[in-house]
PDB file of N, CA and C in Angstrom:
ATOM      1  N   MET D   1     160.343  14.929-104.622  1.00 91.00           N
ATOM      2  CA  MET D   1     159.353  15.041-105.472  1.00 91.00           C
ATOM      3  C   MET D   1     160.419  13.383-106.946  1.00 91.00           C
ATOM      4  N   ARG D   2     159.308  13.110-107.104  1.00 93.00           N
ATOM      5  CA  ARG D   2     159.990  11.888-108.227  1.00 93.00           C
ATOM      6  C   ARG D   2     159.155  11.952-109.178  1.00 93.00           C
ATOM      7  N   GLU D   3     160.206  12.680-110.450  1.00 96.00           N
ATOM      8  CA  GLU D   3     159.677  12.616-112.000  1.00 96.00           C
ATOM      9  C   GLU D   3     159.337  10.882-112.543  1.00 96.00           C
ATOM     10  N   HIS D   4     158.915  11.233-113.677  1.00 96.00           N
ATOM     11  CA  HIS D   4     157.792   9.850-113.897  1.00 96.00           C
ATOM     12  C   HIS D   4     157.369  10.487-115.661  1.00 96.00           C
ATOM     13  N   VAL D   5     158.068   9.780-116.830  1.00 97.00           N
ATOM     14  CA  VAL D   5     157.051   9.993-118.145  1.00 97.00           C
ATOM     15  C   VAL D   5     156.276   9.204-118.251  1.00 97.00           C
ATOM     16  N   ILE D   6     154.963   9.121-118.903  1.00 97.00           N
ATOM     17  CA  ILE D   6     153.746   8.989-119.553  1.00 97.00           C
ATOM     18  C   ILE D   6     154.034   9.162-120.115  1.00 97.00           C
ATOM     19  N   GLU D   7     153.104   8.215-120.840  1.00 96.00           N
ATOM     20  CA  GLU D   7     152.668   8.198-122.906  1.00 96.00           C
ATOM     21  C   GLU D   7     151.388   8.719-122.628  1.00 96.00           C
ATOM     22  N   GLN D   8     150.372   8.626-123.228  1.00 94.00           N
ATOM     23  CA  GLN D   8     149.580   8.662-123.624  1.00 94.00           C
ATOM     24  C   GLN D   8     148.401   7.186-123.339  1.00 94.00           C
ATOM     25  N   ALA D   9     147.774   7.027-123.481  1.00 94.00           N
ATOM     26  CA  ALA D   9     146.811   5.515-122.733  1.00 94.00           C
ATOM     27  C   ALA D   9     147.662   5.331-121.465  1.00 94.00           C
ATOM     28  N   GLY D  10     148.863   6.047-121.327  1.00 94.00           N
ATOM     29  CA  GLY D  10     149.599   5.057-120.766  1.00 94.00           C
ATOM     30  C   GLY D  10     148.980   5.308-119.018  1.00 94.00           C
ATOM     31  N   GLU D  11     149.439   4.664-118.410  1.00 94.00           N
ATOM     32  CA  GLU D  11     149.095   4.382-116.643  1.00 94.00           C
ATOM     33  C   GLU D  11     150.712   4.615-115.519  1.00 94.00           C
ATOM     34  N   LEU D  12     150.796   5.158-114.982  1.00 94.00           N
ATOM     35  CA  LEU D  12     152.018   4.649-113.610  1.00 94.00           C
ATOM     36  C   LEU D  12     151.290   4.206-112.149  1.00 94.00           C
ATOM     37  N   THR D  13     151.836   3.429-111.571  1.00 91.00           N
ATOM     38  CA  THR D  13     152.059   3.279-109.936  1.00 91.00           C
ATOM     39  C   THR D  13     152.568   3.520-109.159  1.00 91.00           C
ATOM     40  N   ASP D  14     152.876   4.635-108.798  1.00 90.00           N
ATOM     41  CA  ASP D  14     153.425   5.083-107.676  1.00 90.00           C
ATOM     42  C   ASP D  14     153.351   4.115-105.886  1.00 90.00           C
ATOM     43  N   GLY D  15     153.861   3.029-106.147  1.00 87.00           N
ATOM     44  CA  GLY D  15     152.920   3.135-104.499  1.00 87.00           C
ATOM     45  C   GLY D  15     151.709   2.474-105.031  1.00 87.00           C
ATOM     46  N   PRO D  16     150.548   3.005-103.505  1.00 89.00           N
ATOM     47  CA  PRO D  16     149.331   2.997-104.211  1.00 89.00           C
ATOM     48  C   PRO D  16     149.129   3.937-105.130  1.00 89.00           C
ATOM     49  N   VAL D  17     149.544   5.199-105.620  1.00 91.00           N
ATOM     50  CA  VAL D  17     148.743   6.232-106.373  1.00 91.00           C
ATOM     51  C   VAL D  17     149.035   5.897-108.000  1.00 91.00           C
ATOM     52  N   ARG D  18     147.642   5.925-108.406  1.00 92.00           N
ATOM     53  CA  ARG D  18     148.000   5.756-109.956  1.00 92.00           C
ATOM     54  C   ARG D  18     147.972   7.155-110.732  1.00 92.00           C
ATOM     55  N   VAL D  19     148.163   7.236-111.986  1.00 94.00           N
ATOM     56  CA  VAL D  19     148.446   8.259-112.922  1.00 94.00           C
ATOM     57  C   VAL D  19     147.676   7.703-114.053  1.00 94.00           C
ATOM     58  N   ALA D  20     146.611   7.917-115.155  1.00 94.00           N
ATOM     59  CA  ALA D  20     146.863   8.088-116.297  1.00 94.00           C
ATOM     60  C   ALA D  20     147.085   9.077-116.687  1.00 94.00           C
ATOM     61  N   VAL D  21     147.483   8.868-118.093  1.00 97.00           N
ATOM     62  CA  VAL D  21     147.539   9.912-119.003  1.00 97.00           C
ATOM     63  C   VAL D  21     146.307   9.893-120.035  1.00 97.00           C
ATOM     64  N   PHE D  22     144.971  10.391-119.644  1.00 95.00           N
ATOM     65  CA  PHE D  22     143.608  10.356-120.877  1.00 95.00           C
ATOM     66  C   PHE D  22     144.074  10.967-121.990  1.00 95.00           C
ATOM     67  N   ARG D  23     143.987  12.283-121.966  1.00 95.00           N
ATOM     68  CA  ARG D  23     145.195  13.010-123.434  1.00 95.00           C
ATOM     69  C   ARG D  23     145.917  14.262-123.044  1.00 95.00           C
ATOM     70  N   THR D  24     146.585  14.372-124.819  1.00 96.00           N
ATOM     71  CA  THR D  24     147.649  15.140-124.278  1.00 96.00           C
ATOM     72  C   THR D  24     147.133  16.367-125.851  1.00 96.00           C
ATOM     73  N   LEU D  25     147.011  17.144-125.215  1.00 95.00           N
ATOM     74  CA  LEU D  25     146.435  18.384-126.494  1.00 95.00           C
ATOM     75  C   LEU D  25     146.857  19.660-126.672  1.00 95.00           C
ATOM     76  N   ALA D  26     147.200  20.043-127.028  1.00 96.00           N
ATOM     77  CA  ALA D  26     147.031  21.332-127.409  1.00 96.00           C
ATOM     78  C   ALA D  26     145.865  22.666-128.453  1.00 96.00           C
ATOM     79  N   ASP D  27     145.721  23.810-127.678  1.00 96.00           N
ATOM     80  CA  ASP D  27     145.189  24.864-127.829  1.00 96.00           C
ATOM     81  C   ASP D  27     145.469  26.543-128.233  1.00 96.00           C
ATOM     82  N   GLU D  28     145.092  27.741-128.068  1.00 96.00           N
ATOM     83  CA  GLU D  28     145.716  29.057-128.457  1.00 96.00           C
ATOM     84  C   GLU D  28     146.666  28.995-126.955  1.00 96.00           C
ATOM     85  N   GLY D  29     146.128  28.052-125.993  1.00 95.00           N
ATOM     86  CA  GLY D  29     146.810  28.537-124.777  1.00 95.00           C
ATOM     87  C   GLY D  29     148.389  27.896-124.336  1.00 95.00           C
ATOM     88  N   GLY D  30     148.825  26.659-125.646  1.00 96.00           N
ATOM     89  CA  GLY D  30     149.742  25.689-125.854  1.00 96.00           C
ATOM     90  C   GLY D  30     148.793  24.183-125.119  1.00 96.00           C
ATOM     91  N   PRO D  31     149.993  23.907-125.037  1.00 97.00           N
ATOM     92  CA  PRO D  31     149.828  21.982-124.863  1.00 97.00           C
ATOM     93  C   PRO D  31     149.201  22.218-123.366  1.00 97.00           C
ATOM     94  N   TYR D  32     148.194  20.902-122.944  1.00 97.00           N
ATOM     95  CA  TYR D  32     148.186  20.784-121.926  1.00 97.00           C
ATOM     96  C   TYR D  32     147.433  18.978-121.969  1.00 97.00           C
ATOM     97  N   ALA D  33     147.661  18.889-120.643  1.00 97.00           N
ATOM     98  CA  ALA D  33     147.211  17.304-120.332  1.00 97.00           C
ATOM     99  C   ALA D  33     146.316  16.869-119.508  1.00 97.00           C
ATOM    100  N   VAL D  34     144.770  15.778-119.949  1.00 97.00           N
ATOM    101  CA  VAL D  34     144.032  15.029-118.958  1.00 97.00           C
ATOM    102  C   VAL D  34     144.350  14.265-118.460  1.00 97.00           C
ATOM    103  N   LEU D  35     144.268  14.396-116.945  1.00 96.00           N
ATOM    104  CA  LEU D  35     145.265  13.602-116.173  1.00 96.00           C
ATOM    105  C   LEU D  35     143.949  12.775-115.136  1.00 96.00           C
ATOM    106  N   ARG D  36     143.773  11.609-115.457  1.00 94.00           N
ATOM    107  CA  ARG D  36     143.018  11.221-113.870  1.00 94.00           C
ATOM    108  C   ARG D  36     144.156  10.215-113.160  1.00 94.00           C
ATOM    109  N   VAL D  37     144.079  10.974-111.464  1.00 93.00           N
ATOM    110  CA  VAL D  37     144.305  10.235-110.056  1.00 93.00           C
ATOM    111  C   VAL D  37     143.780   9.443-109.641  1.00 93.00           C
ATOM    112  N   GLY D  38     143.952   8.452-109.145  1.00 90.00           N
ATOM    113  CA  GLY D  38     143.534   8.034-107.755  1.00 90.00           C
ATOM    114  C   GLY D  38     144.495   7.284-106.965  1.00 90.00           C
ATOM    115  N   LEU D  39     143.721   6.328-106.175  1.00 89.00           N
ATOM    116  CA  LEU D  39     144.661   5.368-105.163  1.00 89.00           C
ATOM    117  C   LEU D  39     143.666   3.706-105.957  1.00 89.00           C
ATOM    118  N   GLU D  40     145.143   2.913-105.478  1.00 85.00           N
ATOM    119  CA  GLU D  40     145.110   1.362-106.422  1.00 85.00           C
ATOM    120  C   GLU D  40     143.997   0.991-105.398  1.00 85.00           C
ATOM    121  N   GLY D  41     143.246   0.521-106.023  1.00 81.00           N
ATOM    122  CA  GLY D  41     142.022  -0.567-105.505  1.00 81.00           C
ATOM    123  C   GLY D  41     140.333  -0.173-105.488  1.00 81.00           C
ATOM    124  N   ALA D  42     140.529   1.548-106.072  1.00 78.00           N
ATOM    125  CA  ALA D  42     139.893   2.461-106.125  1.00 78.00           C
ATOM    126  C   ALA D  42     139.547   2.991-107.883  1.00 78.00           C
ATOM    127  N   GLU D  43     138.184   3.476-107.573  1.00 67.00           N
ATOM    128  CA  GLU D  43     137.817   4.554-108.943  1.00 67.00           C
ATOM    129  C   GLU D  43     138.694   5.589-109.292  1.00 67.00           C
ATOM    130  N   PHE D  44     138.969   5.957-109.806  1.00 60.00           N
ATOM    131  CA  PHE D  44     139.786   7.107-110.483  1.00 60.00           C
ATOM    132  C   PHE D  44     138.762   7.910-109.353  1.00 60.00           C
ATOM    133  N   VAL D  45     139.572   8.916-108.941  1.00 74.00           N
ATOM    134  CA  VAL D  45     139.068  10.248-107.884  1.00 74.00           C
ATOM    135  C   VAL D  45     139.508  11.417-108.266  1.00 74.00           C
ATOM    136  N   ASP D  46     140.124  11.619-109.441  1.00 89.00           N
ATOM    137  CA  ASP D  46     140.453  13.043-109.591  1.00 89.00           C
ATOM    138  C   ASP D  46     140.194  13.178-111.434  1.00 89.00           C
ATOM    139  N   GLU D  47     139.399  14.397-112.485  1.00 94.00           N
ATOM    140  CA  GLU D  47     140.343  13.855-113.512  1.00 94.00           C
ATOM    141  C   GLU D  47     140.447  15.595-113.653  1.00 94.00           C
ATOM    142  N   LEU D  48     141.821  15.857-114.044  1.00 96.00           N
ATOM    143  CA  LEU D  48     142.877  17.039-114.129  1.00 96.00           C
ATOM    144  C   LEU D  48     143.047  17.447-115.181  1.00 96.00           C
ATOM    145  N   THR D  49     143.264  18.855-115.646  1.00 97.00           N
ATOM    146  CA  THR D  49     143.218  19.570-116.854  1.00 97.00           C
ATOM    147  C   THR D  49     144.261  20.431-116.201  1.00 97.00           C
ATOM    148  N   LEU D  50     145.821  20.180-116.856  1.00 97.00           N
ATOM    149  CA  LEU D  50     147.050  20.675-116.488  1.00 97.00           C
ATOM    150  C   LEU D  50     147.972  21.294-117.533  1.00 97.00           C
ATOM    151  N   ARG D  51     148.564  22.583-117.458  1.00 98.00           N
ATOM    152  CA  ARG D  51     149.425  22.348-118.524  1.00 98.00           C
ATOM    153  C   ARG D  51     150.650  22.849-117.829  1.00 98.00           C
ATOM    154  N   PRO D  52     151.902  22.916-118.519  1.00 98.00           N
ATOM    155  CA  PRO D  52     153.065  22.758-117.822  1.00 98.00           C
ATOM    156  C   PRO D  52     153.641  23.735-116.927  1.00 98.00           C
ATOM    157  N   GLY D  53     153.850  23.367-115.751  1.00 97.00           N
ATOM    158  CA  GLY D  53     154.080  24.413-114.710  1.00 97.00           C
ATOM    159  C   GLY D  53     152.855  24.447-114.015  1.00 97.00           C
ATOM    160  N   GLN D  54     152.013  23.641-114.155  1.00 98.00           N
ATOM    161  CA  GLN D  54     150.122  23.826-113.174  1.00 98.00           C
ATOM    162  C   GLN D  54     150.911  22.630-112.339  1.00 98.00           C
ATOM    163  N   GLN D  55     149.741  22.618-111.272  1.00 97.00           N
ATOM    164  CA  GLN D  55     150.267  21.834-110.316  1.00 97.00           C
ATOM    165  C   GLN D  55     148.587  21.603-109.439  1.00 97.00           C
ATOM    166  N   ASP D  56     148.350  20.717-109.065  1.00 96.00           N
ATOM    167  CA  ASP D  56     147.241  20.247-107.428  1.00 96.00           C
ATOM    168  C   ASP D  56     147.826  19.578-106.350  1.00 96.00           C
ATOM    169  N   VAL D  57     147.557  19.646-105.540  1.00 94.00           N
ATOM    170  CA  VAL D  57     147.179  18.227-104.242  1.00 94.00           C
ATOM    171  C   VAL D  57     145.955  17.821-103.804  1.00 94.00           C
ATOM    172  N   LEU D  58     146.246  16.630-103.951  1.00 90.00           N
ATOM    173  CA  LEU D  58     145.030  16.016-103.853  1.00 90.00           C
ATOM    174  C   LEU D  58     144.943  15.320-102.539  1.00 90.00           C
ATOM    175  N   GLU D  59     143.935  15.274-102.067  1.00 86.00           N
ATOM    176  CA  GLU D  59     144.233  15.121-100.857  1.00 86.00           C
ATOM    177  C   GLU D  59     144.292  13.059-100.381  1.00 86.00           C
ATOM    178  N   GLY D  60     144.676  12.863 -99.532  1.00 84.00           N
ATOM    179  CA  GLY D  60     145.433  11.356 -99.316  1.00 84.00           C
ATOM    180  C   GLY D  60     146.586  10.488-100.408  1.00 84.00           C
ATOM    181  N   ILE D  61     146.855  11.923-101.553  1.00 89.00           N
ATOM    182  CA  ILE D  61     147.744  11.373-102.331  1.00 89.00           C
ATOM    183  C   ILE D  61     149.047  12.472-102.362  1.00 89.00           C
ATOM    184  N   GLY D  62     149.110  13.479-102.777  1.00 92.00           N
ATOM    185  CA  GLY D  62     150.183  14.429-102.294  1.00 92.00           C
ATOM    186  C   GLY D  62     149.949  15.712-104.024  1.00 92.00           C
ATOM    187  N   ARG D  63     151.045  16.241-103.644  1.00 95.00           N
ATOM    188  CA  ARG D  63     151.288  16.943-104.952  1.00 95.00           C
ATOM    189  C   ARG D  63     151.752  16.173-106.319  1.00 95.00           C
ATOM    190  N   LEU D  64     150.871  16.657-107.491  1.00 96.00           N
ATOM    191  CA  LEU D  64     151.747  16.137-108.796  1.00 96.00           C
ATOM    192  C   LEU D  64     151.491  17.616-109.130  1.00 96.00           C
ATOM    193  N   VAL D  65     152.999  17.524-110.535  1.00 97.00           N
ATOM    194  CA  VAL D  65     152.911  19.025-111.564  1.00 97.00           C
ATOM    195  C   VAL D  65     153.185  18.033-112.329  1.00 97.00           C
ATOM    196  N   LEU D  66     152.349  18.804-113.515  1.00 98.00           N
ATOM    197  CA  LEU D  66     152.988  18.168-114.857  1.00 98.00           C
ATOM    198  C   LEU D  66     153.863  19.283-115.672  1.00 98.00           C
ATOM    199  N   LEU D  67     155.075  18.818-115.617  1.00 98.00           N
ATOM    200  CA  LEU D  67     156.272  19.476-115.846  1.00 98.00           C
ATOM    201  C   LEU D  67     155.979  19.511-117.353  1.00 98.00           C
ATOM    202  N   ALA D  68     156.123  18.942-118.126  1.00 98.00           N
ATOM    203  CA  ALA D  68     155.784  18.797-119.935  1.00 98.00           C
ATOM    204  C   ALA D  68     154.900  18.459-120.301  1.00 98.00           C
ATOM    205  N   THR D  69     154.184  17.840-121.012  1.00 97.00           N
ATOM    206  CA  THR D  69     153.246  17.635-121.852  1.00 97.00           C
ATOM    207  C   THR D  69     153.911  17.934-123.568  1.00 97.00           C
ATOM    208  N   ALA D  70     153.918  16.850-124.334  1.00 97.00           N
ATOM    209  CA  ALA D  70     154.343  16.668-125.002  1.00 97.00           C
ATOM    210  C   ALA D  70     152.558  16.368-126.369  1.00 97.00           C
ATOM    211  N   PRO D  71     151.802  17.207-127.054  1.00 96.00           N
ATOM    212  CA  PRO D  71     150.067  15.813-127.438  1.00 96.00           C
ATOM    213  C   PRO D  71     150.796  15.603-128.983  1.00 96.00           C
ATOM    214  N   SER D  72     149.365  15.157-128.891  1.00 94.00           N
ATOM    215  CA  SER D  72     148.987  13.754-129.221  1.00 94.00           C
ATOM    216  C   SER D  72     149.070  14.541-130.385  1.00 94.00           C
ATOM    217  N   THR D  73     149.624  13.851-132.476  1.00 92.00           N
ATOM    218  CA  THR D  73     149.664  14.323-133.533  1.00 92.00           C
ATOM    219  C   THR D  73     148.785  12.844-134.046  1.00 92.00           C
ATOM    220  N   ARG D  74     148.717  13.749-135.675  1.00 92.00           N
ATOM    221  CA  ARG D  74     148.803  11.422-136.450  1.00 92.00           C
ATOM    222  C   ARG D  74     149.770  10.794-136.348  1.00 92.00           C
ATOM    223  N   GLU D  75     150.940  11.564-135.970  1.00 94.00           N
ATOM    224  CA  GLU D  75     151.850  10.730-136.378  1.00 94.00           C
ATOM    225  C   GLU D  75     152.311   9.932-135.629  1.00 94.00           C
ATOM    226  N   ARG D  76     152.223  10.456-134.132  1.00 94.00           N
ATOM    227  CA  ARG D  76     152.826   9.834-132.579  1.00 94.00           C
ATOM    228  C   ARG D  76     152.159  10.278-131.606  1.00 94.00           C
ATOM    229  N   ARG D  77     151.388   9.140-130.808  1.00 94.00           N
ATOM    230  CA  ARG D  77     151.179   9.204-129.191  1.00 94.00           C
ATOM    231  C   ARG D  77     151.706   9.990-128.787  1.00 94.00           C
ATOM    232  N   GLY D  78     151.011  11.646-127.994  1.00 96.00           N
ATOM    233  CA  GLY D  78     151.688  12.382-126.727  1.00 96.00           C
ATOM    234  C   GLY D  78     151.858  11.610-125.901  1.00 96.00           C
ATOM    235  N   ALA D  79     152.705  12.124-124.895  1.00 97.00           N
ATOM    236  CA  ALA D  79     153.051  12.438-123.155  1.00 97.00           C
ATOM    237  C   ALA D  79     153.525  13.415-122.154  1.00 97.00           C
ATOM    238  N   VAL D  80     153.661  13.418-121.121  1.00 98.00           N
ATOM    239  CA  VAL D  80     153.968  14.322-120.574  1.00 98.00           C
ATOM    240  C   VAL D  80     154.991  13.888-118.974  1.00 98.00           C
ATOM    241  N   ARG D  81     155.740  14.522-118.489  1.00 97.00           N
ATOM    242  CA  ARG D  81     156.628  14.488-117.240  1.00 97.00           C
ATOM    243  C   ARG D  81     155.561  15.216-116.092  1.00 97.00           C
ATOM    244  N   ILE D  82     155.427  13.955-115.241  1.00 97.00           N
ATOM    245  CA  ILE D  82     154.679  15.167-114.464  1.00 97.00           C
ATOM    246  C   ILE D  82     155.665  14.476-112.784  1.00 97.00           C
ATOM    247  N   GLY D  83     155.753  15.608-112.199  1.00 96.00           N
ATOM    248  CA  GLY D  83     156.535  15.478-110.305  1.00 96.00           C
ATOM    249  C   GLY D  83     155.385  14.993-110.107  1.00 96.00           C
ATOM    250  N   LEU D  84     156.063  13.694-108.318  1.00 95.00           N
ATOM    251  CA  LEU D  84     154.784  13.535-107.513  1.00 95.00           C
ATOM    252  C   LEU D  84     154.892  13.541-106.097  1.00 95.00           C
ATOM    253  N   GLU D  85     154.974  14.365-105.871  1.00 94.00           N
ATOM    254  CA  GLU D  85     155.353  14.582-104.055  1.00 94.00           C
ATOM    255  C   GLU D  85     154.240  13.598-103.250  1.00 94.00           C
ATOM    256  N   ARG D  86     154.293  11.996-102.613  1.00 89.00           N
ATOM    257  CA  ARG D  86     153.578  11.880-102.039  1.00 89.00           C
ATOM    258  C   ARG D  86     153.214  12.738-100.727  1.00 89.00           C
ATOM    259  N   SER D  87     151.920  12.612-100.729  1.00 82.00           N
ATOM    260  CA  SER D  87     151.573  13.212 -99.134  1.00 82.00           C
ATOM    261  C   SER D  87     152.152  11.845 -97.819  1.00 82.00           C
ATOM    262  N   GLU D  88     151.963  12.440 -96.880  1.00 72.00           N
ATOM    263  CA  GLU D  88     152.715  11.067 -95.329  1.00 72.00           C
ATOM    264  C   GLU D  88     151.225   9.721 -95.785  1.00 72.00           C
ATOM    265  N   ALA D  89     150.241  10.204 -96.274  1.00 55.00           N
ATOM    266  CA  ALA D  89     148.916   8.805 -96.263  1.00 55.00           C
ATOM    267  C   ALA D  89     148.919   8.395 -97.836  1.00 55.00           C
ATOM    268  N   GLY D  90     149.530   9.003 -98.906  1.00 46.00           N
ATOM    269  CA  GLY D  90     149.716   7.670 -99.511  1.00 46.00           C
ATOM    270  C   GLY D  90     150.629   7.671 -99.375  1.00 46.00           C
ATOM    271  N   ARG D  91     151.587   7.140 -98.589  1.00 49.00           N
ATOM    272  CA  ARG D  91     153.310   6.338 -98.701  1.00 49.00           C
ATOM    273  C   ARG D  91     152.661   5.266 -98.226  1.00 49.00           C
ATOM    274  N   ALA D  92     152.958   4.378 -99.016  1.00 47.00           N
ATOM    275  CA  ALA D  92     152.765   2.585 -98.377  1.00 47.00           C
ATOM    276  C   ALA D  92     153.970   2.280 -97.868  1.00 47.00           C
ATOM    277  N   ASP D  93     155.494   2.790 -97.415  1.00 43.00           N
ATOM    278  CA  ASP D  93     156.313   2.727 -96.383  1.00 43.00           C
ATOM    279  C   ASP D  93     155.508   3.360 -95.041  1.00 43.00           C
ATOM    280  N   ASP D  94     155.193   4.275 -94.678  1.00 36.00           N
ATOM    281  CA  ASP D  94     154.273   4.209 -93.737  1.00 36.00           C
ATOM    282  C   ASP D  94     154.093   3.314 -93.500  1.00 36.00           C
ATOM    283  N   VAL D  95     153.129   2.725 -93.758  1.00 31.00           N
ATOM    284  CA  VAL D  95     151.650   1.690 -93.128  1.00 31.00           C
ATOM    285  C   VAL D  95     152.428   0.872 -92.271  1.00 31.00           C
TER     286      VAL D  95
END
């Protein structure tokens, strides 16, 4: 599993996989992030709302885990640390 840090409004490309950080927020349940995930050359296929420790398995992409999030404040942008384990279908080096 590869780990990546992405600021809010930033985007990561890992092979054909794109992950964009749409929002980093906090509520009474703690911090959370809204991520948009898809494959390169396609519209974003999924919008995920995750809290640290939560994960989702996305068809054709693999497993994405939100490891940590720092919510945005008036003084700074938020950021996330994710773990991405690409599925065999999502690996460019298998083509």
